[in-house]
């Protein structure tokens, strides 16, 4: 099979909110249970190591940059040895805006506001992931898709004051809006995703791919659906707006790429990643390099399975863009696993396979994986963590 066209939207009005919540409830409860397990294991591990689980979740690495922006606005630059310049302009503004607003309206500190935003966004993301899976393959597959996303090895990031949960929520619901023909919602959510992370361009790609497909099938489609063109035009507004603002702020058309270059990030076609893998293949014990090659092969196999199973074009466009941006960009390798986290459609083939198992067996498999994921997340966050 090949990628399919957009599924037809169901006739009549959308389901009532109460019905939608009840339908998604098992997925949300399972997701909350997995995340609670991860936080509890982290707390126990951190206490044993003499560390603070709260600080690990809210006050390290990128979280500190977002908090600084929320409290003081943009303008902080860190000059490092070797000529690298770390500017806070590398961080997109939606999360710090939300942190600032929530801290101003509640007694929460900025750090706790960041956690609150992330935890609420993770539930919204789980619901959106379920909605996409349920829409395409049914309720059971939707639930399994959510649990698979929750038990990713780096799933602990979903509970941190990072942007992964917020971005995935916006991306998943934008994809769902595209699949159900709600173009204005799709464009609005894509625009907000573009204010969250650089990979917001992947959501734009999904919206544009869907619009292009609709126009290919019917050149007058934009007339029959008056919101298609506005939605497609709105989709890149957030991403383009922030990149343009950084350009004005720095006085350079290439302002944002230059800022990213100061962090050692940028697009190099995967050369840095290839050198990283090659370095581990040419030095004993070679296991690291082999493991990385197996991981990349698995990602590509899952993508190809999605194509063969007939995933809709918008999902394939989105997943392809996320994969390409993560694997062909320069930067610290340790960040790549969390950068791939929003590519949840890659998990659909696994969810479909689990859906064919007896429920008890699927629960046992996912329960075991959840325990391993919780342990790995605690180990990872108490160690090098997700810069």
Short mmCIF file of C-alpha atoms in Angstrom, two decimals:
data_model
loop_
_atom_site.label_atom_id
_atom_site.label_comp_id
_atom_site.label_asym_id
_atom_site.label_seq_id
_atom_site.Cartn_x
_atom_site.Cartn_y
_atom_site.Cartn_z
CA UNK A 1 0.00 0.00 0.00
CA UNK A 2 1.00 3.61 -0.43
CA UNK A 3 0.09 6.78 1.41
CA UNK A 4 -3.61 7.45 1.27
CA UNK A 5 -5.52 10.61 0.63
CA UNK A 6 -7.28 12.47 3.38
CA UNK A 7 -10.09 10.46 4.94
CA UNK A 8 -13.49 11.92 4.52
CA UNK A 9 -14.75 13.88 7.51
CA UNK A 10 -17.73 12.21 9.16
CA UNK A 11 -21.10 13.73 8.35
CA UNK A 12 -22.91 15.83 10.89
CA UNK A 13 -21.55 17.80 13.81
CA UNK A 14 -18.45 16.75 15.76
CA UNK A 15 -18.97 14.65 18.90
CA UNK A 16 -19.98 16.48 22.04
CA UNK A 17 -17.06 17.30 24.40
CA UNK A 18 -18.38 14.93 27.08
CA UNK A 19 -18.51 12.04 24.61
CA UNK A 20 -15.01 12.81 23.34
CA UNK A 21 -13.62 12.88 26.90
CA UNK A 22 -15.21 9.54 27.77
CA UNK A 23 -13.86 7.98 24.60
CA UNK A 24 -10.33 9.23 25.33
CA UNK A 25 -10.46 8.57 29.10
CA UNK A 26 -8.72 5.14 29.06
CA UNK A 27 -5.85 6.59 27.02
CA UNK A 28 -5.49 9.60 29.30
CA UNK A 29 -5.60 7.47 32.46
CA UNK A 30 -3.00 5.08 31.07
CA UNK A 31 -0.79 7.98 30.06
CA UNK A 32 -1.10 9.59 33.50
CA UNK A 33 -0.23 6.28 35.17
CA UNK A 34 2.93 5.86 33.09
CA UNK A 35 4.03 9.42 33.73
CA UNK A 36 3.31 9.09 37.46
CA UNK A 37 5.41 5.94 37.54
CA UNK A 38 8.26 7.78 35.84
CA UNK A 39 8.14 10.70 38.29
CA UNK A 40 7.95 8.41 41.35
CA UNK A 41 10.95 6.36 40.21
CA UNK A 42 12.82 9.59 39.48
CA UNK A 43 12.00 10.97 42.93
CA UNK A 44 13.24 7.80 44.66
CA UNK A 45 16.40 7.70 42.56
CA UNK A 46 17.11 11.40 43.09
CA UNK A 47 16.63 11.15 46.86
CA UNK A 48 19.03 8.21 46.97
CA UNK A 49 21.57 10.25 44.98
CA UNK A 50 21.09 13.32 47.19
CA UNK A 51 19.48 15.36 44.44
CA UNK A 52 16.16 17.18 44.03
CA UNK A 53 13.67 15.64 41.62
CA UNK A 54 11.91 19.00 41.40
CA UNK A 55 15.10 20.69 40.24
CA UNK A 56 15.84 17.91 37.78
CA UNK A 57 12.42 18.41 36.21
CA UNK A 58 12.21 22.19 36.31
CA UNK A 59 15.61 23.77 36.77
CA UNK A 60 18.28 22.33 34.46
CA UNK A 61 19.49 22.84 30.90
CA UNK A 62 16.94 24.43 28.55
CA UNK A 63 14.43 24.91 31.37
CA UNK A 64 16.66 27.61 32.84
CA UNK A 65 16.81 29.47 29.54
CA UNK A 66 13.02 29.44 29.21
CA UNK A 67 12.63 30.66 32.80
CA UNK A 68 15.08 33.49 32.22
CA UNK A 69 13.15 34.61 29.13
CA UNK A 70 9.86 34.38 31.06
CA UNK A 71 11.21 36.54 33.87
CA UNK A 72 13.39 39.06 32.02
CA UNK A 73 12.54 38.83 28.32
CA UNK A 74 15.05 38.25 25.55
CA UNK A 75 18.55 39.67 25.59
CA UNK A 76 20.78 37.24 27.50
CA UNK A 77 23.94 36.04 25.76
CA UNK A 78 26.60 33.69 27.08
CA UNK A 79 30.09 33.84 25.57
CA UNK A 80 32.02 30.59 25.82
CA UNK A 81 35.58 29.58 25.17
CA UNK A 82 36.25 28.50 21.62
CA UNK A 83 34.23 31.33 20.15
CA UNK A 84 30.76 29.89 20.73
CA UNK A 85 28.03 32.35 21.60
CA UNK A 86 24.85 31.10 23.26
CA UNK A 87 22.00 33.57 22.79
CA UNK A 88 18.53 33.12 24.23
CA UNK A 89 17.16 34.10 20.81
CA UNK A 90 17.61 30.43 19.89
CA UNK A 91 14.56 29.61 22.03
CA UNK A 92 11.10 30.14 20.57
CA UNK A 93 8.72 32.22 22.69
CA UNK A 94 5.46 30.34 23.32
CA UNK A 95 6.57 28.35 26.39
CA UNK A 96 8.14 31.34 28.19
CA UNK A 97 5.08 33.44 27.35
CA UNK A 98 2.86 30.82 28.98
CA UNK A 99 5.20 30.51 31.96
CA UNK A 100 5.20 34.26 32.47
CA UNK A 101 1.43 34.52 32.18
CA UNK A 102 0.71 31.63 34.54
CA UNK A 103 3.22 32.87 37.12
CA UNK A 104 1.65 36.35 36.95
CA UNK A 105 -1.88 35.02 37.44
CA UNK A 106 -1.14 32.43 40.16
CA UNK A 107 1.12 32.05 43.20
CA UNK A 108 3.34 29.67 41.20
CA UNK A 109 7.00 30.46 40.63
CA UNK A 110 8.21 30.59 37.06
CA UNK A 111 9.79 27.14 37.46
CA UNK A 112 6.56 25.64 38.78
CA UNK A 113 4.57 27.43 36.08
CA UNK A 114 6.82 25.73 33.52
CA UNK A 115 6.08 22.34 35.06
CA UNK A 116 2.35 23.07 35.17
CA UNK A 117 2.32 24.06 31.50
CA UNK A 118 4.30 20.96 30.54
CA UNK A 119 2.14 18.55 32.55
CA UNK A 120 -1.12 19.99 31.24
CA UNK A 121 0.29 20.06 27.72
CA UNK A 122 1.36 16.42 28.05
CA UNK A 123 -2.26 15.44 28.75
CA UNK A 124 -3.39 17.53 25.77
CA UNK A 125 -0.71 15.83 23.67
CA UNK A 126 -1.84 12.38 24.81
CA UNK A 127 -5.41 13.26 23.89
CA UNK A 128 -4.33 14.55 20.48
CA UNK A 129 -2.23 11.45 19.81
CA UNK A 130 -5.21 9.30 20.77
CA UNK A 131 -7.53 11.33 18.53
CA UNK A 132 -5.27 10.74 15.51
CA UNK A 133 -4.87 7.02 16.20
CA UNK A 134 -8.57 6.57 16.94
CA UNK A 135 -9.53 8.49 13.81
CA UNK A 136 -7.37 6.32 11.56
CA UNK A 137 -7.49 2.85 13.09
CA UNK A 138 -9.96 2.80 15.96
CA UNK A 139 -10.10 3.30 19.71
CA UNK A 140 -7.90 0.40 20.77
CA UNK A 141 -5.07 1.44 18.46
CA UNK A 142 -5.43 5.03 19.67
CA UNK A 143 -5.00 3.94 23.30
CA UNK A 144 -1.99 1.78 22.48
CA UNK A 145 -0.45 4.62 20.49
CA UNK A 146 -0.69 6.92 23.52
CA UNK A 147 0.88 4.34 25.84
CA UNK A 148 3.70 3.72 23.37
CA UNK A 149 4.38 7.45 23.22
CA UNK A 150 4.37 7.59 27.03
CA UNK A 151 6.86 4.71 27.46
CA UNK A 152 9.48 6.04 25.07
CA UNK A 153 12.94 5.72 26.66
CA UNK A 154 13.18 9.50 26.98
CA UNK A 155 9.53 9.86 27.99
CA UNK A 156 10.55 11.60 31.22
CA UNK A 157 10.99 14.75 29.10
CA UNK A 158 7.19 14.84 28.84
CA UNK A 159 7.19 15.70 32.56
CA UNK A 160 9.93 18.36 32.36
CA UNK A 161 9.61 22.11 31.83
CA UNK A 162 10.60 21.59 28.20
CA UNK A 163 8.72 22.23 24.97
CA UNK A 164 8.28 18.64 23.76
CA UNK A 165 4.86 18.13 25.35
CA UNK A 166 3.55 21.53 24.30
CA UNK A 167 4.78 21.11 20.75
CA UNK A 168 3.43 17.56 20.41
CA UNK A 169 0.02 18.70 21.68
CA UNK A 170 -0.18 21.47 19.08
CA UNK A 171 1.16 19.23 16.31
CA UNK A 172 -1.16 16.30 17.09
CA UNK A 173 -4.28 18.45 17.22
CA UNK A 174 -3.27 20.29 14.05
CA UNK A 175 -2.91 16.92 12.30
CA UNK A 176 -6.28 15.83 13.65
CA UNK A 177 -7.82 19.07 12.39
CA UNK A 178 -6.34 18.41 8.94
CA UNK A 179 -7.69 14.85 8.93
CA UNK A 180 -11.18 16.11 9.78
CA UNK A 181 -11.15 19.04 7.36
CA UNK A 182 -11.00 21.82 9.98
CA UNK A 183 -8.59 24.02 8.08
CA UNK A 184 -8.68 27.13 10.22
CA UNK A 185 -7.99 25.12 13.36
CA UNK A 186 -5.21 23.28 11.56
CA UNK A 187 -3.57 26.51 10.47
CA UNK A 188 -3.95 28.19 13.86
CA UNK A 189 -2.44 25.25 15.75
CA UNK A 190 0.36 24.94 13.19
CA UNK A 191 1.13 28.63 13.68
CA UNK A 192 1.31 28.15 17.46
CA UNK A 193 3.53 25.09 16.98
CA UNK A 194 5.78 27.35 14.92
CA UNK A 195 6.10 29.64 17.94
CA UNK A 196 7.18 26.70 20.10
CA UNK A 197 10.08 24.97 18.34
CA UNK A 198 12.04 25.27 15.07
CA UNK A 199 10.53 21.92 14.03
CA UNK A 200 7.20 23.75 13.78
CA UNK A 201 8.03 23.79 10.08
CA UNK A 202 7.06 20.10 10.05
CA UNK A 203 3.48 20.94 11.04
CA UNK A 204 3.37 23.54 8.28
CA UNK A 205 4.51 20.83 5.86
CA UNK A 206 1.61 18.63 6.96
CA UNK A 207 -0.98 21.37 6.44
CA UNK A 208 0.43 22.34 3.07
CA UNK A 209 0.67 18.72 1.94
CA UNK A 210 -2.99 18.22 2.79
CA UNK A 211 -3.99 21.41 0.96
CA UNK A 212 -1.91 20.47 -2.07
CA UNK A 213 -3.50 17.03 -2.17
CA UNK A 214 -7.00 18.50 -1.91
CA UNK A 215 -6.24 20.95 -4.74
CA UNK A 216 -4.73 18.18 -6.85
CA UNK A 217 -7.94 16.21 -6.53
CA UNK A 218 -10.13 19.25 -7.12
CA UNK A 219 -8.67 22.55 -8.34
CA UNK A 220 -11.74 24.37 -7.06
CA UNK A 221 -11.47 22.86 -3.57
CA UNK A 222 -10.51 26.22 -2.07
CA UNK A 223 -13.84 27.60 -3.28
CA UNK A 224 -15.94 24.80 -1.84
CA UNK A 225 -14.11 25.05 1.49
CA UNK A 226 -13.59 28.73 2.19
CA UNK A 227 -11.28 28.06 5.18
CA UNK A 228 -8.71 25.98 3.28
CA UNK A 229 -6.72 28.90 1.88
CA UNK A 230 -6.79 31.00 5.09
CA UNK A 231 -5.72 27.95 7.12
CA UNK A 232 -2.86 27.14 4.77
CA UNK A 233 -1.67 30.75 4.75
CA UNK A 234 -1.92 31.03 8.53
CA UNK A 235 0.07 27.84 9.21
CA UNK A 236 3.60 29.29 8.78
CA UNK A 237 2.82 32.65 10.42
CA UNK A 238 4.21 31.77 13.86
CA UNK A 239 7.46 30.25 12.63
CA UNK A 240 8.09 32.92 10.02
CA UNK A 241 7.11 35.68 12.44
CA UNK A 242 9.63 34.67 15.08
CA UNK A 243 12.46 34.04 12.59
CA UNK A 244 11.76 37.46 11.01
CA UNK A 245 11.72 39.12 14.45
CA UNK A 246 15.12 37.61 15.28
CA UNK A 247 16.39 38.89 11.95
CA UNK A 248 15.22 42.41 12.80
CA UNK A 249 16.60 42.12 16.34
CA UNK A 250 20.03 41.04 15.12
CA UNK A 251 20.03 43.30 12.07
CA UNK A 252 20.66 40.39 9.72
CA UNK A 253 18.52 38.43 7.27
CA UNK A 254 20.30 35.30 8.48
CA UNK A 255 19.85 36.27 12.13
CA UNK A 256 18.20 33.09 13.34
CA UNK A 257 20.53 30.65 11.52
CA UNK A 258 23.45 32.68 12.88
CA UNK A 259 22.09 32.39 16.42
CA UNK A 260 21.71 28.63 15.99
CA UNK A 261 25.23 28.47 14.59
CA UNK A 262 26.50 30.03 17.80
CA UNK A 263 25.08 27.02 19.63
CA UNK A 264 26.71 24.63 17.16
CA UNK A 265 23.36 23.84 15.60
CA UNK A 266 22.24 24.10 12.00
CA UNK A 267 21.68 22.01 8.89
CA UNK A 268 24.67 20.04 7.59
CA UNK A 269 22.89 17.20 5.78
CA UNK A 270 23.72 14.76 8.57
CA UNK A 271 27.51 15.13 8.29
CA UNK A 272 28.03 15.72 12.03
CA UNK A 273 25.79 12.78 12.91
CA UNK A 274 27.67 10.54 10.44
CA UNK A 275 30.99 11.56 12.01
CA UNK A 276 29.58 10.84 15.48
CA UNK A 277 28.46 7.35 14.46
CA UNK A 278 31.65 6.72 12.54
CA UNK A 279 33.74 7.62 15.57
CA UNK A 280 32.00 4.91 17.57
CA UNK A 281 32.35 2.34 14.82
CA UNK A 282 36.10 2.82 14.54
CA UNK A 283 36.94 2.60 18.23
CA UNK A 284 36.32 -0.38 20.52
CA UNK A 285 34.04 -1.70 21.84
CA UNK A 286 32.07 -0.68 18.69
CA UNK A 287 28.75 -1.44 20.41
CA UNK A 288 27.73 2.21 20.51
CA UNK A 289 28.16 2.69 16.78
CA UNK A 290 26.34 -0.54 15.93
CA UNK A 291 23.51 0.43 18.27
CA UNK A 292 23.15 3.82 16.60
CA UNK A 293 23.00 2.23 13.14
CA UNK A 294 20.33 -0.20 14.36
CA UNK A 295 18.34 2.70 15.84
CA UNK A 296 18.44 4.67 12.59
CA UNK A 297 17.51 1.56 10.61
CA UNK A 298 14.56 0.99 12.95
CA UNK A 299 13.36 4.57 12.49
CA UNK A 300 13.53 4.24 8.71
CA UNK A 301 11.77 0.85 8.83
CA UNK A 302 8.94 2.31 10.91
CA UNK A 303 8.62 5.19 8.45
CA UNK A 304 8.48 2.76 5.53
CA UNK A 305 5.90 0.62 7.34
CA UNK A 306 3.78 3.73 7.75
CA UNK A 307 3.95 4.34 4.01
CA UNK A 308 3.03 0.75 3.20
CA UNK A 309 0.16 0.75 5.68
CA UNK A 310 -1.33 3.76 3.93
CA UNK A 311 -0.90 6.53 6.49
CA UNK A 312 -2.44 9.77 5.18
CA UNK A 313 -0.11 12.13 3.35
CA UNK A 314 -0.18 14.86 6.07
CA UNK A 315 1.12 12.40 8.69
CA UNK A 316 3.85 11.18 6.37
CA UNK A 317 4.86 14.74 5.50
CA UNK A 318 5.01 15.65 9.18
CA UNK A 319 6.98 12.56 10.23
CA UNK A 320 9.38 12.90 7.31
CA UNK A 321 10.10 16.51 8.22
CA UNK A 322 10.66 15.73 11.91
CA UNK A 323 13.00 12.85 11.03
CA UNK A 324 14.91 14.91 8.48
CA UNK A 325 15.37 17.89 10.80
CA UNK A 326 16.51 15.68 13.69
CA UNK A 327 18.88 13.42 11.77
CA UNK A 328 20.40 15.90 9.30
CA UNK A 329 20.96 18.75 11.73
CA UNK A 330 24.25 19.50 13.43
CA UNK A 331 24.31 19.78 17.20
CA UNK A 332 24.74 17.75 20.33
CA UNK A 333 23.85 14.12 19.69
CA UNK A 334 22.33 13.64 23.15
CA UNK A 335 19.46 15.91 22.14
CA UNK A 336 18.37 13.83 19.16
CA UNK A 337 16.23 11.26 21.03
CA UNK A 338 14.04 13.99 22.53
CA UNK A 339 13.97 15.87 19.22
CA UNK A 340 12.42 12.75 17.69
CA UNK A 341 9.76 12.47 20.40
CA UNK A 342 7.10 14.50 18.49
CA UNK A 343 7.27 11.99 15.61
CA UNK A 344 4.54 9.89 17.22
CA UNK A 345 3.09 8.60 13.89
CA UNK A 346 6.19 6.40 13.68
CA UNK A 347 4.66 4.37 16.50
CA UNK A 348 1.48 3.57 14.58
CA UNK A 349 2.81 0.32 13.03
CA UNK A 350 3.79 -0.89 16.53
CA UNK A 351 0.38 0.10 17.92
CA UNK A 352 -1.35 -1.82 15.14
CA UNK A 353 0.77 -4.89 15.87
CA UNK A 354 -0.03 -4.72 19.59
CA UNK A 355 -3.71 -4.28 18.80
CA UNK A 356 -3.68 -7.75 17.26
CA UNK A 357 -2.50 -9.29 20.52
CA UNK A 358 -4.79 -10.36 23.31
CA UNK A 359 -5.37 -7.44 25.69
CA UNK A 360 -3.67 -9.17 28.62
CA UNK A 361 -0.54 -9.84 26.61
CA UNK A 362 -0.42 -6.25 25.33
CA UNK A 363 -0.77 -4.96 28.89
CA UNK A 364 2.07 -7.19 30.10
CA UNK A 365 4.36 -6.07 27.28
CA UNK A 366 3.65 -2.37 27.79
CA UNK A 367 3.83 -2.68 31.57
CA UNK A 368 7.31 -4.19 31.34
CA UNK A 369 8.41 -1.48 28.91
CA UNK A 370 7.00 1.21 31.21
CA UNK A 371 9.10 -0.08 34.11
CA UNK A 372 12.25 -0.09 31.98
CA UNK A 373 11.44 3.39 30.65
CA UNK A 374 10.92 4.75 34.17
CA UNK A 375 14.24 3.33 35.32
CA UNK A 376 16.08 4.61 32.27
CA UNK A 377 14.51 8.05 32.61
CA UNK A 378 15.62 8.30 36.23
CA UNK A 379 19.14 7.16 35.36
CA UNK A 380 19.33 9.53 32.39
CA UNK A 381 18.02 12.58 34.21
CA UNK A 382 20.32 11.98 37.18
CA UNK A 383 23.17 11.77 34.69
CA UNK A 384 23.79 13.51 31.38
CA UNK A 385 20.12 14.29 30.76
CA UNK A 386 18.51 15.97 27.73
CA UNK A 387 20.38 19.16 26.86
#
